Amino acid sequence: MSIPKKIPVVRKELLLPFIIITSLFALWGIANDLTNPMVSAFKKVMPELSNVQASLVQFAFYFGYFFMALPAALFIRKYSYKSGILLGLTLYAIGAFMFYPAAANEEFNFFLISLWIITCGLAFLETTSNPLILSLGDKETATQRLNLAQAFNPIGSLTGMIIAQVFVIGALRSDDYTTEAYNALSSEELASIRENDLSVISIPYIALGVLVLAIMALIIFTKIPKTAAEDKMGLSESFKKLFSNRNYKHGVIAQAFYVGAQIMCWTYIFQYVDNLNASTGEDYTATYFNVAAMILFLAGRWIGTGLMKTINPSKILMLFGIGGVICCAGSILLPGITGLIALVAVSIFMSIMFPTIYGIALKDMGDEAKIGSAGLVMAIVGGALMPVLQGSILDMGGSGFADIQIFGFIPEVKFSFILPLICLAVVAHYGYATYKTSK
């Protein structure tokens, strides 16, 4: 009796392009998690902004995915994966460099436009890179391969968080004053602080633009292999197959809710910590907890990728979704630092969700995976919409914290995490539904 040959996750002849494309996952991770703390940063530099207005940072950033994903898919259908990557990197660099005139003009809307252009570029990168990774090898290992590539995304995210804390949040002069002392400053002093702080915010993005150009030069000289998925299928036939695919349609919905949960947990942890400090008199630093969350996220991604060797990905998605719901409930109901730890722990359960939903939704697709990929990238718009809803709950209490007690004992800051709880419940249900049909 012959022993079945083990199928490699990545074949040797495809290893180099796999590594090059995987580097892009880290690159957009830097942008994502450099931007998450900017909601809090702009609120400090521009105190006239409400929580909803400050959350427009996330709306502008993640709306670019929704706007550009389908044009990106049509572009790579007509040309190639490599062309899509190069155009995406070009838009990424342009948006990053636009932070310089935005800071010079001290115009919040200009920053929003810059962020939107960056994510138009990221939409090209994600629409291209995810299906390309799926196609670089055997179908049996496609979801595991995408989880492996996506495991490098948190490394970029950690880099973005550290840059945000060390070079932005920690360097803001407006953060050196209490609210009363800041309001007592003269108009000239306030203008000087704002000019300095907006410049501080812009510098990491400009440096990121330089890094993007360097990676683009590397991509130009990298040969991206033609895959079977590049054989053309009629566009109308692609759409017809997608709209008749229930597994895919539900996957797009689950992806939108997952991304919304992720962005809310990683954005409003700053307000959660501020509320905890105000109510307990402690002096916790939110970024350190966000970094801890990202380390757990990275660990969960590697653990989940390993588990998929023996466990159905849909089952893992269901179990991780349930774990995330339990942790969100803990962040709402548990007191003090215990609730904050529960919020941090949500990240280990979110870790495998994006690539696993992606792989399940696009399973057994051919050329329609290009258009299908666009739908899953457009679902990232959940990260634009959900934070605005959570910001509106925070604004129930005005500019301070714990001004409103939901049900008599839960501050509105903690209660707002009911939204990611609901989102992760949707993801858990998708895992359950697809597991049930795959048995």
Coordinates of C-alpha atoms in Angstrom, one line a residue:
M1 CA 0.0 0.0 0.0
S2 CA 1.5 3.3 -1.0
I3 CA 1.7 6.2 1.4
P4 CA -0.1 9.3 0.0
K5 CA 2.3 12.1 -0.9
K6 CA 2.0 15.2 1.3
I7 CA 0.9 18.2 -0.7
P8 CA 3.2 21.2 0.0
V9 CA 1.6 24.5 1.0
V10 CA 4.0 26.3 -1.4
R11 CA 5.9 24.5 -4.1
K12 CA 9.6 25.2 -4.4
E13 CA 9.3 26.8 -7.9
L14 CA 6.7 29.2 -6.6
L15 CA 8.5 30.1 -3.4
L16 CA 10.1 33.4 -4.6
P17 CA 7.0 35.0 -6.0
F18 CA 5.1 33.8 -2.9
I19 CA 7.6 35.6 -0.7
I20 CA 7.5 38.8 -2.8
I21 CA 3.7 38.9 -2.8
T22 CA 3.5 38.0 0.9
S23 CA 5.6 41.2 1.7
L24 CA 2.6 43.2 0.4
F25 CA 0.5 41.8 3.2
A26 CA 2.8 43.4 5.8
L27 CA 2.9 46.6 3.8
W28 CA -0.9 47.2 4.0
G29 CA -0.8 46.1 7.6
I30 CA 1.5 49.0 8.4
A31 CA -1.0 51.5 6.8
N32 CA -4.0 49.9 8.6
D33 CA -2.6 50.1 12.1
L34 CA -0.7 53.3 11.7
T35 CA -4.1 54.8 10.8
N36 CA -6.2 53.2 13.6
P37 CA -4.7 55.5 16.4
M38 CA -5.2 58.5 14.2
V39 CA -8.8 58.8 15.3
S40 CA -7.6 59.5 18.8
A41 CA -4.7 61.6 17.5
F42 CA -6.8 64.0 15.4
K43 CA -9.3 64.2 18.3
K44 CA -6.5 65.5 20.5
V45 CA -4.9 67.8 17.9
M46 CA -8.4 69.1 16.8
P47 CA -10.5 69.1 20.0
E48 CA -13.3 70.7 18.1
L49 CA -14.0 67.4 16.4
S50 CA -16.7 65.1 17.8
N51 CA -16.1 61.4 18.1
V52 CA -18.2 60.8 15.0
Q53 CA -16.2 63.4 13.0
A54 CA -12.9 61.9 14.2
S55 CA -14.1 58.5 13.1
L56 CA -14.3 59.8 9.6
V57 CA -10.6 58.9 9.5
Q58 CA -11.7 55.3 9.4
F59 CA -14.6 56.0 7.1
A60 CA -12.3 57.7 4.5
F61 CA -9.7 55.0 4.9
Y62 CA -11.9 52.0 4.5
F63 CA -14.3 53.5 2.0
G64 CA -11.5 53.5 -0.5
Y65 CA -11.7 49.7 -0.5
F66 CA -15.4 49.7 -1.4
F67 CA -14.9 52.3 -4.1
M68 CA -11.9 50.8 -5.9
A69 CA -12.2 47.0 -5.4
L70 CA -14.4 46.3 -8.5
P71 CA -12.4 48.6 -10.8
A72 CA -9.3 46.9 -9.6
A73 CA -10.7 43.5 -10.4
L74 CA -11.7 44.6 -13.9
F75 CA -8.3 46.1 -14.4
I76 CA -6.4 42.9 -13.5
R77 CA -8.8 40.9 -15.7
K78 CA -7.9 43.0 -18.7
Y79 CA -4.2 43.3 -17.9
S80 CA -2.4 41.1 -15.3
Y81 CA -1.8 40.6 -11.6
K82 CA 1.5 42.4 -11.8
S83 CA 0.0 45.5 -13.4
G84 CA -2.6 45.6 -10.7
I85 CA 0.1 45.4 -8.0
L86 CA 2.1 48.2 -9.6
L87 CA -0.9 50.5 -10.0
G88 CA -1.9 49.8 -6.4
L89 CA 1.6 50.7 -5.1
T90 CA 1.6 53.9 -7.2
L91 CA -1.7 55.1 -5.6
Y92 CA -0.5 54.1 -2.1
A93 CA 2.6 56.2 -2.6
I94 CA 0.7 59.2 -3.9
G95 CA -1.7 59.2 -1.0
A96 CA 1.1 58.9 1.5
F97 CA 3.0 61.9 0.0
M98 CA -0.2 64.0 0.0
F99 CA 0.1 64.1 3.8
Y100 CA 2.8 66.8 3.4
P101 CA 0.4 69.4 1.8
A102 CA -2.4 68.3 4.1
A103 CA -0.2 69.2 7.1
A104 CA 1.0 72.4 5.6
N105 CA -2.7 73.5 5.0
E106 CA -3.8 72.2 8.4
E107 CA -7.0 70.9 6.7
F108 CA -8.7 67.8 8.2
N109 CA -10.6 67.1 4.9
F110 CA -7.3 67.1 3.0
F111 CA -6.0 64.3 5.4
L112 CA -9.2 62.4 4.7
I113 CA -8.7 62.6 0.9
S114 CA -5.1 61.4 1.4
L115 CA -6.2 58.4 3.4
W116 CA -8.9 57.6 0.8
I117 CA -6.2 57.6 -2.0
I118 CA -4.0 55.3 0.0
T119 CA -6.8 52.8 0.4
C120 CA -7.7 53.0 -3.3
G121 CA -4.1 51.7 -3.8
L122 CA -4.6 49.1 -1.0
A123 CA -7.8 47.9 -2.7
F124 CA -5.7 47.1 -5.8
L125 CA -3.2 45.3 -3.7
E126 CA -5.7 43.2 -1.8
T127 CA -7.9 42.4 -4.8
T128 CA -4.8 41.2 -6.6
S129 CA -2.7 39.6 -3.8
N130 CA -5.3 37.4 -2.1
P131 CA -6.5 35.4 -5.2
L132 CA -3.0 35.3 -6.5
I133 CA -1.8 33.6 -3.3
L134 CA -4.7 31.2 -3.5
S135 CA -3.7 30.3 -7.0
L136 CA 0.0 29.8 -6.3
G137 CA -0.3 26.1 -5.6
D138 CA -2.7 23.2 -5.1
K139 CA -6.4 23.9 -4.4
E140 CA -6.3 21.6 -1.4
T141 CA -3.9 23.9 0.5
A142 CA -5.3 27.2 -0.8
T143 CA -6.9 28.4 2.4
Q144 CA -3.9 27.3 4.5
R145 CA -1.6 29.1 2.0
L146 CA -3.6 32.3 2.3
N147 CA -3.6 32.1 6.1
L148 CA 0.2 31.6 5.9
A149 CA 0.6 34.7 3.8
Q150 CA -1.8 36.7 5.9
A151 CA 0.2 35.7 9.0
F152 CA 2.7 38.3 7.9
N153 CA 0.1 41.1 7.9
P154 CA 0.2 41.4 11.7
I155 CA 3.9 41.9 11.6
G156 CA 3.2 45.0 9.5
S157 CA 0.4 45.9 11.8
L158 CA 2.7 45.8 14.9
T159 CA 5.2 48.0 13.0
G160 CA 2.4 50.5 12.3
M161 CA 1.3 50.5 15.9
I162 CA 4.8 51.1 17.3
I163 CA 5.4 53.9 14.8
A164 CA 2.0 55.4 15.8
Q165 CA 2.9 55.3 19.5
V166 CA 6.6 56.4 19.3
F167 CA 6.6 58.8 16.5
V168 CA 3.0 60.2 16.7
I169 CA 1.0 59.7 19.9
G170 CA 4.1 60.0 22.1
A171 CA 5.3 63.1 20.3
L172 CA 2.1 65.2 20.2
R173 CA 2.4 68.4 22.2
S174 CA -1.3 68.7 22.5
D175 CA -1.2 65.5 24.6
D176 CA 1.0 67.2 27.2
Y177 CA -1.9 69.4 28.6
T178 CA -5.0 68.7 30.6
T179 CA -8.2 69.9 28.9
E180 CA -8.4 72.9 31.2
A181 CA -4.7 73.9 30.6
Y182 CA -5.1 73.4 26.8
N183 CA -8.2 75.6 26.7
A184 CA -6.3 78.3 28.7
L185 CA -3.5 78.7 26.1
S186 CA -3.4 81.7 23.8
S187 CA -4.5 81.5 20.2
E188 CA -0.8 81.9 19.1
E189 CA 0.2 79.0 21.4
L190 CA -2.6 76.8 20.1
A191 CA -1.7 77.6 16.5
S192 CA 1.9 76.6 17.1
I193 CA 0.9 73.3 18.8
R194 CA -1.5 72.4 16.0
E195 CA 1.1 73.1 13.3
N196 CA 3.7 71.0 15.1
D197 CA 1.3 68.1 15.8
L198 CA -0.1 67.9 12.3
S199 CA 3.5 67.8 11.0
V200 CA 4.2 64.9 13.4
I201 CA 1.2 63.0 12.1
S202 CA 2.3 63.5 8.5
I203 CA 6.0 62.4 8.8
P204 CA 5.4 58.6 9.1
Y205 CA 3.1 58.6 6.1
I206 CA 5.7 60.4 4.0
A207 CA 8.4 57.8 5.1
L208 CA 5.9 55.1 4.2
G209 CA 5.6 56.5 0.7
V210 CA 9.4 56.2 0.3
L211 CA 9.2 52.5 1.4
V212 CA 6.4 51.8 -1.0
L213 CA 8.5 53.2 -3.9
A214 CA 11.4 50.9 -2.9
I215 CA 9.1 47.8 -2.9
M216 CA 7.6 48.9 -6.2
A217 CA 11.0 48.9 -7.8
L218 CA 11.5 45.3 -6.5
I219 CA 8.2 44.2 -7.9
I220 CA 9.1 45.6 -11.3
F221 CA 11.9 43.1 -11.6
T222 CA 10.0 40.1 -10.2
K223 CA 8.5 37.6 -12.6
I224 CA 4.9 36.8 -11.5
P225 CA 3.9 33.4 -12.9
K226 CA 0.8 33.0 -15.1
T227 CA -1.7 30.9 -13.3
A228 CA -4.6 28.8 -14.4
A229 CA -7.0 31.4 -13.0
E230 CA -5.8 33.8 -15.6
D231 CA -7.7 32.0 -18.4
K232 CA -10.4 34.4 -19.4
M233 CA -14.1 33.8 -18.6
G234 CA -16.9 36.1 -19.8
L235 CA -17.6 38.9 -17.4
S236 CA -21.4 38.3 -17.5
E237 CA -20.7 34.6 -16.8
S238 CA -18.5 35.5 -13.8
F239 CA -21.2 37.7 -12.3
K240 CA -23.9 35.1 -12.9
K241 CA -21.9 32.4 -11.2
L242 CA -21.1 34.7 -8.2
F243 CA -24.7 35.8 -7.7
S244 CA -25.9 32.2 -7.7
N245 CA -23.3 31.1 -5.2
R246 CA -24.9 31.3 -1.8
N247 CA -21.7 30.4 0.0
Y248 CA -20.0 33.4 -1.7
K249 CA -22.8 35.9 -1.0
H250 CA -22.9 35.0 2.7
G251 CA -19.1 35.1 2.8
V252 CA -19.2 38.8 1.6
I253 CA -21.6 39.6 4.4
A254 CA -19.5 37.8 7.0
Q255 CA -16.4 39.6 5.8
A256 CA -18.0 43.0 6.2
F257 CA -19.1 42.3 9.7
Y258 CA -15.6 40.8 10.6
V259 CA -13.7 43.9 9.3
G260 CA -16.1 46.1 11.2
A261 CA -15.5 44.2 14.4
Q262 CA -11.7 44.3 13.9
I263 CA -11.5 48.1 13.3
M264 CA -13.8 48.9 16.2
C265 CA -11.9 46.8 18.6
W266 CA -8.5 48.2 17.6
T267 CA -9.7 51.8 17.2
Y268 CA -11.8 52.4 20.3
I269 CA -9.5 50.5 22.7
F270 CA -8.0 54.0 23.1
Q271 CA -11.3 55.4 24.4
Y272 CA -11.8 52.3 26.5
V273 CA -8.5 52.9 28.2
D274 CA -9.2 56.6 28.6
N275 CA -12.4 55.7 30.3
L276 CA -10.7 53.1 32.6
N277 CA -8.0 55.7 33.6
A278 CA -10.7 58.3 34.3
S279 CA -12.8 55.9 36.5
T280 CA -9.9 54.2 38.4
G281 CA -7.2 56.9 38.5
E282 CA -4.7 54.6 36.8
D283 CA -2.4 55.7 34.0
Y284 CA -2.6 52.9 31.4
T285 CA -1.2 53.4 27.9
A286 CA -3.6 52.2 25.3
T287 CA -1.0 51.5 22.6
Y288 CA 0.7 48.9 24.8
F289 CA -2.6 47.0 25.1
N290 CA -3.1 47.4 21.4
V291 CA 0.4 46.0 20.7
A292 CA -0.5 43.1 23.1
A293 CA -3.7 42.5 21.1
M294 CA -1.7 42.4 17.9
I295 CA 0.8 39.9 19.3
L296 CA -2.1 37.7 20.2
F297 CA -3.5 38.2 16.7
L298 CA -0.2 37.2 15.2
A299 CA 0.0 34.1 17.5
G300 CA -3.6 33.2 16.7
R301 CA -2.9 33.4 12.9
W302 CA 0.0 31.0 13.2
I303 CA -1.9 28.6 15.5
G304 CA -4.9 28.7 13.3
T305 CA -2.8 28.0 10.2
G306 CA -1.4 25.0 11.9
L307 CA -4.8 23.7 13.0
M308 CA -6.1 23.8 9.5
K309 CA -3.8 20.9 8.6
T310 CA -6.2 18.6 10.5
I311 CA -9.3 20.6 11.3
N312 CA -11.9 21.9 8.8
P313 CA -11.4 25.7 8.3
S314 CA -15.1 26.3 8.7
K315 CA -15.2 24.6 12.1
I316 CA -12.2 26.7 13.3
L317 CA -14.0 29.9 12.0
M318 CA -17.1 28.9 14.0
L319 CA -15.2 28.2 17.2
F320 CA -13.0 31.3 17.0
G321 CA -16.2 33.4 16.3
I322 CA -17.8 32.1 19.5
G323 CA -14.6 32.8 21.4
G324 CA -14.7 36.4 20.1
V325 CA -18.3 36.9 21.2
I326 CA -17.5 35.7 24.7
C327 CA -14.5 38.1 25.0
C328 CA -16.6 41.0 23.7
A329 CA -19.2 40.3 26.3
G330 CA -16.4 40.3 28.9
S331 CA -15.2 43.7 27.8
I332 CA -18.7 45.1 28.4
L333 CA -19.6 43.4 31.6
L334 CA -16.3 42.8 33.5
P335 CA -15.0 45.6 35.7
G336 CA -11.7 47.5 35.5
I337 CA -8.6 45.9 34.0
T338 CA -10.3 42.5 33.6
G339 CA -12.7 44.0 31.0
L340 CA -9.7 45.5 29.2
I341 CA -7.9 42.2 29.1
A342 CA -11.0 40.6 27.7
L343 CA -11.0 43.2 24.9
V344 CA -7.4 42.5 24.1
A345 CA -8.1 38.8 24.0
V346 CA -10.7 39.3 21.2
S347 CA -7.8 39.6 18.8
I348 CA -6.6 36.0 19.1
F349 CA -10.1 34.9 17.9
M350 CA -10.2 37.4 15.1
S351 CA -6.8 36.3 13.8
I352 CA -7.9 33.7 11.3
M353 CA -11.1 35.3 10.2
F354 CA -10.3 37.4 7.2
P355 CA -8.2 34.8 5.2
T356 CA -10.5 31.9 6.3
I357 CA -13.7 33.7 5.1
Y358 CA -11.8 34.6 2.0
G359 CA -10.7 31.1 1.3
I360 CA -14.1 29.5 2.1
A361 CA -16.0 32.1 0.0
L362 CA -13.8 31.6 -3.1
K363 CA -13.5 27.8 -2.8
D364 CA -13.5 26.0 -6.1
M365 CA -13.7 29.1 -8.2
G366 CA -11.8 29.6 -11.5
D367 CA -11.5 33.0 -13.3
E368 CA -14.6 34.3 -11.4
A369 CA -12.3 34.5 -8.4
K370 CA -11.0 37.8 -9.7
I371 CA -14.4 39.4 -9.6
G372 CA -15.3 37.4 -6.4
S373 CA -12.2 38.8 -4.8
A374 CA -13.4 42.3 -5.5
G375 CA -16.6 41.6 -3.6
L376 CA -14.7 40.4 -0.6
V377 CA -12.4 43.4 -0.7
M378 CA -15.4 45.7 -1.1
A379 CA -16.7 44.1 2.1
I380 CA -13.9 45.9 3.9
V381 CA -16.3 48.9 3.8
G382 CA -17.6 47.4 7.1
G383 CA -14.5 49.1 8.6
A384 CA -15.8 52.4 7.3
L385 CA -19.3 52.2 8.6
M386 CA -19.1 50.4 11.9
P387 CA -16.7 52.8 13.7
V388 CA -19.0 55.7 12.9
L389 CA -21.9 53.8 14.6
Q390 CA -19.7 53.1 17.6
G391 CA -18.6 56.8 17.7
S392 CA -22.2 57.8 17.8
I393 CA -22.7 55.7 20.9
L394 CA -19.6 57.3 22.5
D395 CA -21.1 60.8 21.7
M396 CA -24.1 59.9 23.8
G397 CA -22.0 60.9 26.8
G398 CA -20.7 64.1 25.3
S399 CA -17.0 65.0 25.4
G400 CA -16.4 63.2 28.8
F401 CA -16.5 59.6 29.8
A402 CA -19.0 57.6 31.8
D403 CA -21.5 60.5 31.6
I404 CA -24.2 58.0 30.7
Q405 CA -24.7 54.6 32.4
I406 CA -26.5 52.1 30.2
F407 CA -28.8 49.9 32.2
G408 CA -27.6 51.9 35.2
F409 CA -24.1 50.5 35.5
I410 CA -22.4 50.2 32.1
P411 CA -20.6 53.3 30.7
E412 CA -21.4 54.1 27.1
V413 CA -17.8 53.5 26.2
K414 CA -18.0 49.9 27.3
F415 CA -21.5 49.4 26.0
S416 CA -20.4 50.4 22.5
F417 CA -18.6 47.1 22.2
I418 CA -22.0 45.4 21.8
L419 CA -21.4 46.3 18.1
P420 CA -18.3 44.1 17.6
L421 CA -20.0 41.4 19.6
I422 CA -22.9 41.3 17.1
C423 CA -20.5 41.3 14.2
L424 CA -18.5 38.3 15.5
A425 CA -21.7 36.4 16.1
V426 CA -22.5 36.8 12.4
V427 CA -19.0 35.4 11.6
A428 CA -19.5 32.4 13.9
H429 CA -22.8 31.7 12.2
Y430 CA -21.1 31.7 8.7
G431 CA -18.5 29.3 10.0
Y432 CA -21.3 27.0 11.4
A433 CA -23.3 27.2 8.2
T434 CA -20.4 26.4 5.9
Y435 CA -19.1 23.6 8.2
K436 CA -22.6 22.0 8.2
T437 CA -22.7 21.9 4.4
S438 CA -19.1 20.6 4.1
K439 CA -19.6 17.6 6.3

